N, CA, C and O of each residue as an XYZ file, in Angstrom:
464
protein
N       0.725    -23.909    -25.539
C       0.094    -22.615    -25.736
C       0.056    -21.851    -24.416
O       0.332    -22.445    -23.373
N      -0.295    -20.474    -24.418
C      -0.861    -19.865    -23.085
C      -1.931    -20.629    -22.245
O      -1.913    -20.813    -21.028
N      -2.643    -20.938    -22.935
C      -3.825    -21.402    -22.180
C      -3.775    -22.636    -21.546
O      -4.389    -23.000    -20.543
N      -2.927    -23.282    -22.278
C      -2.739    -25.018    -21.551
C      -1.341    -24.460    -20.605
O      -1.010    -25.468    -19.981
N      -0.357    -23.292    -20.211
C       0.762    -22.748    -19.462
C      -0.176    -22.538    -18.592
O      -0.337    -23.308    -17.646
N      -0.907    -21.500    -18.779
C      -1.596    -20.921    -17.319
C      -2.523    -22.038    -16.616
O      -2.508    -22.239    -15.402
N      -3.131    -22.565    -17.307
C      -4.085    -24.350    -16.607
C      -3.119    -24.782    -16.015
O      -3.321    -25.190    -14.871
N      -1.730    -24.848    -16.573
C      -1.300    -25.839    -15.397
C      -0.692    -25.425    -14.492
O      -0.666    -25.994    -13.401
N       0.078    -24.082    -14.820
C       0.266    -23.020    -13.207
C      -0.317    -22.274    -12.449
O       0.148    -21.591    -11.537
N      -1.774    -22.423    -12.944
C      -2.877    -21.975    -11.943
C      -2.341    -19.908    -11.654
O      -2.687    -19.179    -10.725
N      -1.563    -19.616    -12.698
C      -1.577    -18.335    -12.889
C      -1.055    -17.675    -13.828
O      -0.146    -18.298    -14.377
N      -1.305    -16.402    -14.353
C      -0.975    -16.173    -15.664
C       0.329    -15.724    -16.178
O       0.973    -14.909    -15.518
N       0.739    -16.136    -17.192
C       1.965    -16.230    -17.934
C       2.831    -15.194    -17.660
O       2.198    -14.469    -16.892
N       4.224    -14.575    -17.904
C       4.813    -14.288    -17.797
C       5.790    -13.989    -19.659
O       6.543    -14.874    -20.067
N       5.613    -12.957    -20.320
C       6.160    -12.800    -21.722
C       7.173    -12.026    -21.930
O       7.245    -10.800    -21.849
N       8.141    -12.983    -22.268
C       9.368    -12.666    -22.628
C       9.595    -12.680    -24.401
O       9.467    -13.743    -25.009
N       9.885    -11.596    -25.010
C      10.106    -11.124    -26.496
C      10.956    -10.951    -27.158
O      10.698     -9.796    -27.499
N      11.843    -11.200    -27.657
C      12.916    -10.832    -27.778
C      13.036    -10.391    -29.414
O      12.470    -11.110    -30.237
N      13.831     -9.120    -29.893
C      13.763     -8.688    -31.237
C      12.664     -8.889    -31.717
O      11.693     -8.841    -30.962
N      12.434     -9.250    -33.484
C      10.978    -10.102    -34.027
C      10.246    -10.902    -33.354
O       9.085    -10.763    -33.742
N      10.328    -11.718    -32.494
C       9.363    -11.807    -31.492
C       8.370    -10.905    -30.862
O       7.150    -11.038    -30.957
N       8.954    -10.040    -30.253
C       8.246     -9.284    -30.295
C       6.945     -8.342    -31.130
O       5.896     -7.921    -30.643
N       7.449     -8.212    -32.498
C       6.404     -7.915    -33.673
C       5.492     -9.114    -33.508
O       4.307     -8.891    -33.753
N       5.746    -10.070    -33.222
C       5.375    -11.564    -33.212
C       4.091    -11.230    -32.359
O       2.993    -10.894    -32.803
N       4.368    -11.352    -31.368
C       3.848    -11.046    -29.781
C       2.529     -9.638    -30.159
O       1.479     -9.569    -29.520
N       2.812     -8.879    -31.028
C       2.118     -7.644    -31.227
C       1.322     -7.898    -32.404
O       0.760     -6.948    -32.949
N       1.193     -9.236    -32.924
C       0.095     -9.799    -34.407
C      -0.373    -10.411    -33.164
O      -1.525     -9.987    -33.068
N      -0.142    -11.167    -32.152
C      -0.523    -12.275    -31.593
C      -1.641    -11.375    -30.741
O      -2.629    -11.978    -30.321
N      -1.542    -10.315    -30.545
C      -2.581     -9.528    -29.371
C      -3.588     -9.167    -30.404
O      -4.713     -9.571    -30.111
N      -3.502     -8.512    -31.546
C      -4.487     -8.048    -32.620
C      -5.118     -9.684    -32.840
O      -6.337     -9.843    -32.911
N      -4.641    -10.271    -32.890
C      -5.660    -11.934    -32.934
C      -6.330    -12.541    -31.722
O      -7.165    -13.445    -31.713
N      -6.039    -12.167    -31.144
C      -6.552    -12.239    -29.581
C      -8.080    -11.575    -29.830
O      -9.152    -12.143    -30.034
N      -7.695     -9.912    -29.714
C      -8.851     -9.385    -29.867
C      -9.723     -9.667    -31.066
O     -10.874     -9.483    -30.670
N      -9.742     -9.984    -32.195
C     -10.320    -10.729    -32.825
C     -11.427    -12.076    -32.326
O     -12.635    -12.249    -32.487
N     -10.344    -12.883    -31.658
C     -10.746    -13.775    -31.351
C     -12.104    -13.747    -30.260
O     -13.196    -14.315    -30.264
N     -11.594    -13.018    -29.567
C     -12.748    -12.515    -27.575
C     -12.662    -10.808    -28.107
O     -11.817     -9.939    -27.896
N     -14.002    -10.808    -28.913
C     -13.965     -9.209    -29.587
C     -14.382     -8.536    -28.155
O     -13.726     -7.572    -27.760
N     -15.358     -8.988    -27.456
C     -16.580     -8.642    -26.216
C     -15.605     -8.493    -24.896
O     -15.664     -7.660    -23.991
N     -14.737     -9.526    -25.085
C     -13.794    -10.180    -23.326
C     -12.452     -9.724    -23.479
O     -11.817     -9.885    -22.436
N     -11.766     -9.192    -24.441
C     -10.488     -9.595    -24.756
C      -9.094     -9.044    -23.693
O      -8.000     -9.529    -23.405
N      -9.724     -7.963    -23.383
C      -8.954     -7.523    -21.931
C      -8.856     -8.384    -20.671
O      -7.796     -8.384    -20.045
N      -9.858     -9.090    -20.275
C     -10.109     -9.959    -19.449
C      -9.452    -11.365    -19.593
O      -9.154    -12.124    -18.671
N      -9.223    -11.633    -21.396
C      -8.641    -12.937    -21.618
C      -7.057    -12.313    -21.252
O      -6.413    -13.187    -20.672
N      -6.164    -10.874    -21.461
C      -5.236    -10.818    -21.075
C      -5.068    -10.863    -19.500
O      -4.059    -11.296    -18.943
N      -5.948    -10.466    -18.991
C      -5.838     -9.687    -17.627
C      -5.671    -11.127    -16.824
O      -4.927    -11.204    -15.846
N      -6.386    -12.203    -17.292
C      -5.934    -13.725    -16.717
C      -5.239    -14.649    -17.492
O      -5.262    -15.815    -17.098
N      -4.614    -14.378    -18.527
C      -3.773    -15.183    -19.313
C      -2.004    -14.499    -19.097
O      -1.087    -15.319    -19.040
N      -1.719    -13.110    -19.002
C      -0.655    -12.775    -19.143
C      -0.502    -11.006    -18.143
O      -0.965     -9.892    -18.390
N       0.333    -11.518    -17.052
C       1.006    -10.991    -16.028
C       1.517    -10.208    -16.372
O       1.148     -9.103    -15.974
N       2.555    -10.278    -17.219
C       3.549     -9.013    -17.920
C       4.268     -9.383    -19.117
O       4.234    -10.548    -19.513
N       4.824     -8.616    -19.639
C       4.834     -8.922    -20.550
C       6.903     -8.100    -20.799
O       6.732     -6.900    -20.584
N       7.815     -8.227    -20.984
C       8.962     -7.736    -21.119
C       9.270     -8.029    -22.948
O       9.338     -9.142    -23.469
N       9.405     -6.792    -23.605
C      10.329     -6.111    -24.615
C      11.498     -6.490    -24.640
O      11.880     -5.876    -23.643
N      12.658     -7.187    -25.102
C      13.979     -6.938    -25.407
C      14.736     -6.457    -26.621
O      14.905     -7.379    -27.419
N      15.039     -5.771    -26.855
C      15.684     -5.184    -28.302
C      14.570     -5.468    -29.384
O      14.620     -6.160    -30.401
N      13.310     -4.537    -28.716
C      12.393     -4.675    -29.828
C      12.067     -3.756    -30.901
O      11.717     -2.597    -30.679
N      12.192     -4.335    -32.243
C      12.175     -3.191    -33.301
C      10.546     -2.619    -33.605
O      10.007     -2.483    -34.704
N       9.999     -2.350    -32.290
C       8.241     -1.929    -32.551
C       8.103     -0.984    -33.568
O       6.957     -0.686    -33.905
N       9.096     -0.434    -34.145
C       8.715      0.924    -35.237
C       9.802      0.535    -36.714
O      10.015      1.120    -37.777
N      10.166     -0.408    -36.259
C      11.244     -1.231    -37.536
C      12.202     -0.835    -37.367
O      12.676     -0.442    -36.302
N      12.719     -0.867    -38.503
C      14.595     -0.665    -38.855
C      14.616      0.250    -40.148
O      13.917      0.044    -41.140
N      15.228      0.958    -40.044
C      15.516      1.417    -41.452
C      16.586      1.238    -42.443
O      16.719      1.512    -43.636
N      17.326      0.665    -41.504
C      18.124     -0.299    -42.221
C      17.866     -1.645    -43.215
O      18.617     -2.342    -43.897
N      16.307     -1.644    -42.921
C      15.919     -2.759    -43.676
C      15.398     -2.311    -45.500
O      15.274     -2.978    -46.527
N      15.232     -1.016    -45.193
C      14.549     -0.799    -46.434
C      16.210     -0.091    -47.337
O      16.200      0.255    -48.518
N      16.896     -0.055    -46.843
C      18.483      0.188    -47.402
C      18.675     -1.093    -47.466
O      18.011     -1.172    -48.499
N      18.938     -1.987    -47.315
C      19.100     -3.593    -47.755
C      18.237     -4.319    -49.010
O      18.595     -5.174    -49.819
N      16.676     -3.474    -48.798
C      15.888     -4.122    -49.761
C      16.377     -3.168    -51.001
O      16.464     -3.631    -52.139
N      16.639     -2.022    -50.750
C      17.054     -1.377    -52.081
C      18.363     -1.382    -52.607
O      18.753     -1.851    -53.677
N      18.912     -0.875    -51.834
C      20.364     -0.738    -51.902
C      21.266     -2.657    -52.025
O      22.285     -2.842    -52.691
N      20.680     -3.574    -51.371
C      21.354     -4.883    -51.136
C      22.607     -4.123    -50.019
O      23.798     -4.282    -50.287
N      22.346     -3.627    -49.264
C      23.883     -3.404    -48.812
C      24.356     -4.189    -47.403
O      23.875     -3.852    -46.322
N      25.182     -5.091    -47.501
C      25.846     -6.296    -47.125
C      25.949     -6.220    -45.648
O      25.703     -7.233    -44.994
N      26.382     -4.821    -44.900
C      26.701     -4.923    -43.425
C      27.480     -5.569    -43.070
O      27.479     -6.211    -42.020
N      28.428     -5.516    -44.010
C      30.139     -6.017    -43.792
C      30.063     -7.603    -43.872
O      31.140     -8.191    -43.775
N      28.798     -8.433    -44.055
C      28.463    -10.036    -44.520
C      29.452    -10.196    -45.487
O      29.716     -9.158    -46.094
N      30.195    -11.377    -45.871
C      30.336    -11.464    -47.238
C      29.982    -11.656    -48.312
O      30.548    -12.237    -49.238
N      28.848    -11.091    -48.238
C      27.517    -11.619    -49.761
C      27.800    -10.604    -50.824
O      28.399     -9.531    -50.756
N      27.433    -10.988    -51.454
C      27.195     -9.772    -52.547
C      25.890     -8.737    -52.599
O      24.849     -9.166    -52.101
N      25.887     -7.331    -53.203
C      24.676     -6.797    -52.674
C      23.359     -7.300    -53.929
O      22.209     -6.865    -53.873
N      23.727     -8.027    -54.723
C      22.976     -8.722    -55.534
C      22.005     -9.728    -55.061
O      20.820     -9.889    -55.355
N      23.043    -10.574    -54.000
C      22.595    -11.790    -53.303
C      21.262    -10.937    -51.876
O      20.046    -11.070    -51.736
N      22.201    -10.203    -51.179
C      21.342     -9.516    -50.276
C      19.559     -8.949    -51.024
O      18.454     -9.276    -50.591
N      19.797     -8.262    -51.931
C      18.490     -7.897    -52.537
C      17.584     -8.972    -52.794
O      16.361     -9.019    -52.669
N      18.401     -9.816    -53.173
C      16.782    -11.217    -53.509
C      16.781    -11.994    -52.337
O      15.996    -12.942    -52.342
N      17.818    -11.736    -50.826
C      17.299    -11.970    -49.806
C      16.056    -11.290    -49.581
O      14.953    -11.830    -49.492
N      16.369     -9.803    -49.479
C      15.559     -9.174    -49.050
C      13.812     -9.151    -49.724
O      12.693     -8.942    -49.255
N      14.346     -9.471    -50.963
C      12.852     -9.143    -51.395
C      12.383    -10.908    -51.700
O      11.564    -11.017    -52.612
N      12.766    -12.079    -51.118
C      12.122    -13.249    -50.953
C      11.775    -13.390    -49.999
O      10.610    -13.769    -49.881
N      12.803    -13.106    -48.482
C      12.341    -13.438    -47.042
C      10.875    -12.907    -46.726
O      10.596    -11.722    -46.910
N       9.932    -13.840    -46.236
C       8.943    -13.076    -45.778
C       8.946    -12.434    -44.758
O       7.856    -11.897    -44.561
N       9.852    -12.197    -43.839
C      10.026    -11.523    -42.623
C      10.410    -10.004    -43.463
O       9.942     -8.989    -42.949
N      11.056     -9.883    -44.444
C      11.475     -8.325    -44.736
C      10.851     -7.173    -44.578
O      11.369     -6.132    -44.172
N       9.429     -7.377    -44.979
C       8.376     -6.098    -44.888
C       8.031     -5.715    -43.051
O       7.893     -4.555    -42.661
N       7.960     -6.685    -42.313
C       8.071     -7.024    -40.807
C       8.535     -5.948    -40.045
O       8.044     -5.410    -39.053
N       9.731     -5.683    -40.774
C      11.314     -4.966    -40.433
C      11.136     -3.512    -40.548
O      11.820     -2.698    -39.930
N      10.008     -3.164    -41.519
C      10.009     -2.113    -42.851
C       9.423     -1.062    -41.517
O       8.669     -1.458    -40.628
N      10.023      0.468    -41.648
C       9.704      1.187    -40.364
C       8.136      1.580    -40.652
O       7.437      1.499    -41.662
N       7.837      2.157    -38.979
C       6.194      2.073    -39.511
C       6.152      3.978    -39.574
O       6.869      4.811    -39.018
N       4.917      4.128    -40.555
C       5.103      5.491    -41.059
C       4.584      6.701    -39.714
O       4.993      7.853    -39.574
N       3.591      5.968    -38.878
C       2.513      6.684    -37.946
C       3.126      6.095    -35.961
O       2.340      5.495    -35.228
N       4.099      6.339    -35.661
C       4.067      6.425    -34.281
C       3.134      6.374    -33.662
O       3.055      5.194    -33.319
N       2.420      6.841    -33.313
C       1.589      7.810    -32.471
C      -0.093      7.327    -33.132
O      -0.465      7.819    -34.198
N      -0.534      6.841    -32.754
C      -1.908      6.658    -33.919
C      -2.466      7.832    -33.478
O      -2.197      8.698    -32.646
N      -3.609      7.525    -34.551
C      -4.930      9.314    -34.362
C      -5.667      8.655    -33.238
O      -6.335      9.429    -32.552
N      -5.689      7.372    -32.896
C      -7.443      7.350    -31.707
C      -6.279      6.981    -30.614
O      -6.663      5.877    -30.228
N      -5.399      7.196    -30.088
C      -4.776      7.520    -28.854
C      -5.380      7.563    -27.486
O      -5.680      8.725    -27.215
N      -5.555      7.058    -26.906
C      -6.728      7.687    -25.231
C      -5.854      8.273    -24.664
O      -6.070      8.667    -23.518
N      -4.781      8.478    -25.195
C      -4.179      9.957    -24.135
C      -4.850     11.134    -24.262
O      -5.287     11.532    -25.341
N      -4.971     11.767    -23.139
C      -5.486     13.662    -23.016
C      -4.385     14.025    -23.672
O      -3.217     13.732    -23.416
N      -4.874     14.761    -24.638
C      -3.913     15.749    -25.180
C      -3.516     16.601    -24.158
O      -4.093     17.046    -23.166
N      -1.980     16.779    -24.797
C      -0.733     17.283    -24.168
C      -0.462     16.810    -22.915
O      -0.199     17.460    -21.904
N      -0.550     15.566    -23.067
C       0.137     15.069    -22.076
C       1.043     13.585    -23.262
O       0.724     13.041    -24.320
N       2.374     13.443    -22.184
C       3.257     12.329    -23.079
C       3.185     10.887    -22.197
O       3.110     10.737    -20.977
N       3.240      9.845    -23.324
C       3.550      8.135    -22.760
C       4.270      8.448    -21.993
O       5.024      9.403    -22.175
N       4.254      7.643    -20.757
C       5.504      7.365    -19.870
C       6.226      5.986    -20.074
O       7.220      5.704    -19.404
């Protein structure tokens, strides 16, 4: 785990994500705070150093919801029959599914100003 990584390197982790991992990594922080509702910044601020993104789908694919409907293959050799009851058995599919709200409403940015 993190906690038995950082005990034994006497400093905090280092997170590497890669694709779905990453979504991974972004349930894993909403459980965190759950967990240390009072501390939970503090459990990051000494558990994890940084944290690196690689080809992360943070807003999904939309290609996924053309697969769940459509079955369409992406040049695989499946059939788009076979693809559809991939899509709608895998539990990872909805995961994928793009998210509708970018930008949430409780934001702590000053308006008119943009993320860097």
């Amino acid at each position: 785990t993190i906690e038995e990584l950082v005990h034994f390197n006497q400093k905090p982790a280092i997170i590497i994500a890669h694709s779905m991992g990453n979504n991974v990594f972004l349930y894993f922080t909403e459980w965190i705070k759950l967990q240390y509702p009072n501390n939970w910044e503090q459990w990051f601020d000494s558990h994890i150093s940084s944290f690196f993104a690689v080809a992360a789908p943070l807003l999904g694919a939309t290609q996924t919801i053309r697969g769940a409907l459509s079955g369409t293959t992406f040049g695989l050799p499946l059939s788009e029959a076979a693809v559809r009851n991939f899509m709608t058995t895998f539990g990872s599919g909805p995961w994928m599914f793009p998210l509708h709200d970018p930008s949430p409403s409780n934001s702590s940015r000053p308006e008119g100003t943009w993320p860097h």
